[in-house]
Structure formats: structure tokens, C-alpha cells
PDB file of C-alpha atoms in Angstrom:
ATOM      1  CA  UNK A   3      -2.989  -9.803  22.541  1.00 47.00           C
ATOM      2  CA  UNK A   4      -2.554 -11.255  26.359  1.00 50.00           C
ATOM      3  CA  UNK A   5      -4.462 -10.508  29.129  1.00 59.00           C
ATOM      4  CA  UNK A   6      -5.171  -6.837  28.058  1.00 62.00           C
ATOM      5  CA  UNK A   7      -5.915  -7.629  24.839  1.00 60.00           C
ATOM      6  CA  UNK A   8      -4.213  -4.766  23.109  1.00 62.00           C
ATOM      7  CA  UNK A   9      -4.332  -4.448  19.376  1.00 60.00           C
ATOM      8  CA  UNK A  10      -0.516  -3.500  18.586  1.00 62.00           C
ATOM      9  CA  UNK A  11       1.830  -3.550  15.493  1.00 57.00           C
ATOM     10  CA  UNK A  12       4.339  -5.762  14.525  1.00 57.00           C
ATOM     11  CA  UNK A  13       6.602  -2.824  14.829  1.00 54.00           C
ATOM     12  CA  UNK A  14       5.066  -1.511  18.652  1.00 56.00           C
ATOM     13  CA  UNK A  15       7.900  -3.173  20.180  1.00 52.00           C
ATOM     14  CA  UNK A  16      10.791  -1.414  18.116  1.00 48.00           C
ATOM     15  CA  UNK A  17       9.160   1.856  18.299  1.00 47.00           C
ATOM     16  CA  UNK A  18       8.918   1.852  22.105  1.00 49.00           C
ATOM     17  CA  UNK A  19      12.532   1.817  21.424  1.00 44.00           C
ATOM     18  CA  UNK A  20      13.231   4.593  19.309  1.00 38.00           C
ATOM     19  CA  UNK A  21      13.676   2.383  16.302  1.00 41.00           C
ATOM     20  CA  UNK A  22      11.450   3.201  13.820  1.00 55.00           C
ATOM     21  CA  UNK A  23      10.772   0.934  11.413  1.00 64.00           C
ATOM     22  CA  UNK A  24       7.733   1.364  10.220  1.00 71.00           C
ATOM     23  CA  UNK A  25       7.721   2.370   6.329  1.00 71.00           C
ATOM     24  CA  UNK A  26       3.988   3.855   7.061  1.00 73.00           C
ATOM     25  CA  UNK A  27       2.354   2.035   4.235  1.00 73.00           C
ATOM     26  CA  UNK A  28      -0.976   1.113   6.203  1.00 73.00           C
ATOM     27  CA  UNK A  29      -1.345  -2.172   5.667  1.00 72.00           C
ATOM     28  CA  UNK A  30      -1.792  -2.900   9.377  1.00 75.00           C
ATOM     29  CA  UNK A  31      -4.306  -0.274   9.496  1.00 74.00           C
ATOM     30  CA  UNK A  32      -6.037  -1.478   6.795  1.00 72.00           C
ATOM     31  CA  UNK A  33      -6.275  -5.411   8.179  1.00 73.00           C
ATOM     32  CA  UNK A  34      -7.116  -4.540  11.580  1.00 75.00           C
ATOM     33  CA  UNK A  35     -10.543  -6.200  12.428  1.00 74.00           C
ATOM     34  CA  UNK A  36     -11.055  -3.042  15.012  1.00 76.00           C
ATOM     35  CA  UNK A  37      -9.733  -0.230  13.798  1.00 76.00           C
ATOM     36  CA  UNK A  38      -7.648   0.085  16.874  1.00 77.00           C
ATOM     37  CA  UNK A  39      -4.449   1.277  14.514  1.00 76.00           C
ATOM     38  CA  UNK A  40      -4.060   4.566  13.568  1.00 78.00           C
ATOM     39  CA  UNK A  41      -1.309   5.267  11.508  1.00 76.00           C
ATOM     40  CA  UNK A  42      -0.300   8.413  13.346  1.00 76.00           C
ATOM     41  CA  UNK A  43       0.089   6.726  16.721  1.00 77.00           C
ATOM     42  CA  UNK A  44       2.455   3.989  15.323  1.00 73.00           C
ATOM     43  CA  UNK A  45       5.292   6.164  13.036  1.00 75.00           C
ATOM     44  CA  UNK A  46       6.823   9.720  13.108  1.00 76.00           C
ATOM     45  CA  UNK A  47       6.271   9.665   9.030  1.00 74.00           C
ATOM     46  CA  UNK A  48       3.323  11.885   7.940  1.00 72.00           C
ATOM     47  CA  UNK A  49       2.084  10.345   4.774  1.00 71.00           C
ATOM     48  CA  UNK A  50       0.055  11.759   2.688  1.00 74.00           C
ATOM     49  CA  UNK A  51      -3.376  10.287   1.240  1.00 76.00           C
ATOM     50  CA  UNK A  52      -3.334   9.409  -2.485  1.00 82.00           C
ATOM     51  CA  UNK A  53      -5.723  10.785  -4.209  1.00 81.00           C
ATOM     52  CA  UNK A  54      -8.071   9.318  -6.773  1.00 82.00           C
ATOM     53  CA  UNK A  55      -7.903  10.564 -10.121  1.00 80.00           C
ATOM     54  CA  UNK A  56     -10.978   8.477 -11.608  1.00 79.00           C
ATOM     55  CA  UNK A  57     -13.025   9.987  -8.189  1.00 79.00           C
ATOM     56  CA  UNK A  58     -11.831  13.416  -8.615  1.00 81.00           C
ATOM     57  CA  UNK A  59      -9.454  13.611  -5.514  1.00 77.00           C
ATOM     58  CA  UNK A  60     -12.559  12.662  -3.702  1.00 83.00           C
ATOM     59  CA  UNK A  61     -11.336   9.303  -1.958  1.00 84.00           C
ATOM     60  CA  UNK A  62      -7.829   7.998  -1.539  1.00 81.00           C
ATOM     61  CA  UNK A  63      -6.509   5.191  -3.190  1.00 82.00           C
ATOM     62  CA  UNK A  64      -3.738   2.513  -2.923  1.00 80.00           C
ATOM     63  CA  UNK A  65      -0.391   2.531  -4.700  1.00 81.00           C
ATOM     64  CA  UNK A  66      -1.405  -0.400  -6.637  1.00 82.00           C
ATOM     65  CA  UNK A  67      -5.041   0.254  -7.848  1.00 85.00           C
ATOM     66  CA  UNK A  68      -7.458   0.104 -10.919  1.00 86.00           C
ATOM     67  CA  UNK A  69      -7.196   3.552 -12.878  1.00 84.00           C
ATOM     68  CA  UNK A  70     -10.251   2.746 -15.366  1.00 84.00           C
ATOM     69  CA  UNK A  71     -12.753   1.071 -13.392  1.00 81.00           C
ATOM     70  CA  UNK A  72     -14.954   0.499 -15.965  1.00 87.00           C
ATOM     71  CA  UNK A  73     -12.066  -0.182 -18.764  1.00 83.00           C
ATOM     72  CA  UNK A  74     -11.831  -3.047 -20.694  1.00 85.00           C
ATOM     73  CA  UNK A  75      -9.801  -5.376 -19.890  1.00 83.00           C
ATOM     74  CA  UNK A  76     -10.068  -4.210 -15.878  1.00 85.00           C
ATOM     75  CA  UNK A  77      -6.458  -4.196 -14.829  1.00 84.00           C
ATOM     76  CA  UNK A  78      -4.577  -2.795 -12.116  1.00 85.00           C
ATOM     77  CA  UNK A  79      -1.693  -0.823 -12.346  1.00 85.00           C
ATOM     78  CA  UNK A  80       1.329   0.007 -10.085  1.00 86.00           C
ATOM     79  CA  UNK A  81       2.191   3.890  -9.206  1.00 87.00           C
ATOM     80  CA  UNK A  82       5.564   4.248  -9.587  1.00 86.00           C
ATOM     81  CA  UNK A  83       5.682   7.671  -8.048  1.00 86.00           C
ATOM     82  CA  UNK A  84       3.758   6.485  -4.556  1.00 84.00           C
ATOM     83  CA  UNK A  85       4.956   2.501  -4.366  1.00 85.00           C
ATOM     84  CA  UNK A  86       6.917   2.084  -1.236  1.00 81.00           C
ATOM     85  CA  UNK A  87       9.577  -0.022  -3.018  1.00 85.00           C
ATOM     86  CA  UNK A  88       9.964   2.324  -6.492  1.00 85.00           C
ATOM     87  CA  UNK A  89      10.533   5.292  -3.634  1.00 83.00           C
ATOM     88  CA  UNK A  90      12.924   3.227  -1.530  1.00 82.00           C
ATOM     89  CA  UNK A  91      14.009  -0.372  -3.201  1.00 83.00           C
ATOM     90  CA  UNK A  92      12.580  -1.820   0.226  1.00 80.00           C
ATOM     91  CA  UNK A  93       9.040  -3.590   0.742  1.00 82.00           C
ATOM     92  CA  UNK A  94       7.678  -5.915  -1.905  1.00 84.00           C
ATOM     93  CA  UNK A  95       5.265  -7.405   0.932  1.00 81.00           C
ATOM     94  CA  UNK A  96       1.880  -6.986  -2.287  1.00 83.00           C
ATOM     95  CA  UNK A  97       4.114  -9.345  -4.353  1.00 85.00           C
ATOM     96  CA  UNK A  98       4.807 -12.104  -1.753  1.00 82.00           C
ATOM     97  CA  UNK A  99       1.446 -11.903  -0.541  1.00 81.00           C
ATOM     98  CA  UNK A 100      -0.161 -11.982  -3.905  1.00 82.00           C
ATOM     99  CA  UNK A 101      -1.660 -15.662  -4.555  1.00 85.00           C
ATOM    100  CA  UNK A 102      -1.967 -15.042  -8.187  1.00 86.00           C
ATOM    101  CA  UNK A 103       1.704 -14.701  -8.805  1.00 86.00           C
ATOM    102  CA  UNK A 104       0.410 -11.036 -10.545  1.00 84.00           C
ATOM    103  CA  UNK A 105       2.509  -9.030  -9.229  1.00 86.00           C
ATOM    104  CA  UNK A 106       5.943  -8.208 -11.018  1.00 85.00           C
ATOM    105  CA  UNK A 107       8.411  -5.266 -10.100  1.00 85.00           C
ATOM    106  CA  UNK A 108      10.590  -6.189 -13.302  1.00 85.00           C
ATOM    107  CA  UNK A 109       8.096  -5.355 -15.793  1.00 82.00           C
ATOM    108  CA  UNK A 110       8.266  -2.320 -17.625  1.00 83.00           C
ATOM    109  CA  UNK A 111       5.750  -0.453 -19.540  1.00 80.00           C
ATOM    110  CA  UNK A 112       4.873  -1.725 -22.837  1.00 87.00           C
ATOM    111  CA  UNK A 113       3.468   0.179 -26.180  1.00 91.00           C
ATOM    112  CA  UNK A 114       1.837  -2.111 -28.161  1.00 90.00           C
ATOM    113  CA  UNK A 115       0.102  -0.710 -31.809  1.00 93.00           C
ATOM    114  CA  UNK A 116      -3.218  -2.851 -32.936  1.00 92.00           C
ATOM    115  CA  UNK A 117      -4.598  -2.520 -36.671  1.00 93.00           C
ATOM    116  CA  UNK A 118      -8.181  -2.662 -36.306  1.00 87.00           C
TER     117      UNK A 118
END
């Protein structure tokens, strides 16, 4: 942005003050067209990578991913243990963002028994 056309956070400006705000979820880091943010410059938090279960702890994966990707039906799930808002009651940015309307912090877990 401007004449220098630095790549900064929405949070740069608080955190030049001391004020962290940042809840280190990487979604700026993640959306940046230049790879310019690095997580560790922006936030005092050290987070630590998720890893994937279905690739062996291989890759990293998001708090809201696809455990089976080759299950039928293909359906994301949300980890309760690494969500930003289960761990602090803050966020919710996924479900205001999400177009589908798919995303829904009140639902619980469901058992449901099919005779075949």
C-alpha cells in the first residue's frame, strides 16, 4: 500500500503499538498474493502447524478441513481442539465469510444408526 507499496496486516498498525491483536490464525498469510506475510513477523504467538492425520503428519492442515478425502459423502469437518473460536469463544471470520451459509458453530455431533 502507498508509495512504498508495503504488504502489511490489518493488525501492523496495533502491533507497532504494543497491542497485539492478532489471534495468529494465518488467514492473512494464506491470502497474500506475495507471500510478503510471515506469521512470525506479525504476532508474539508461536503456533503450532496442524498436522494431517489422512497424510501421516506429513503436511499441515486447517482447523476446518476434509478428514476422508476420498469418503463418501466428502464433507468437511470442524476441529474442535485447534478452532480459534472453540479455544477462545472469539473469531467466527470462516462462518461470515462462508457464501454457502455451511458453516454452523451450534451444531453438535450427531449419531445416526442405518439398517442396511
Amino acid at each position: 500500500r502507498g508509495v512504498d507499496r508495503k504488504v502489511e496486516t490489518p493488525f501492523q498498525r496495533t502491533l507497532d503499538s504494543n497491542l497485539d491483536v492478532c489471534m495468529a490464525c494465518g488467514a492473512c498469510v494464506f491470502v497474500c498474493p506475495t507471500g510478503a506475510i510471515k506469521l512470525e513477523d506479525i504476532t508474539k504467538k508461536n503456533p503450532m502447524p496442524i498436522l494431517s492425520e489422512f497424510e501421516q503428519g506429513l503436511k499441515s492442515r486447517a482447523p476446518i478441513y476434509i478428514p476422508f478425502p476420498q469418503a463418501v459423502p466428502n464433507v468437511p469437518v470442524i476441529d474442535r481442539e485447534t478452532c480459534v473460536h472453540f479455544a477462545t469463544g472469539e473469531c467466527k471470520i470462516c462462518e461470515e465469510f462462508c457464501e454457502a451459509k455451511a458453516i454452523n458453530f451450534e451444531q453438535e455431533d450427531e449419531l445416526v444408526e442405518v439398517e442396511v
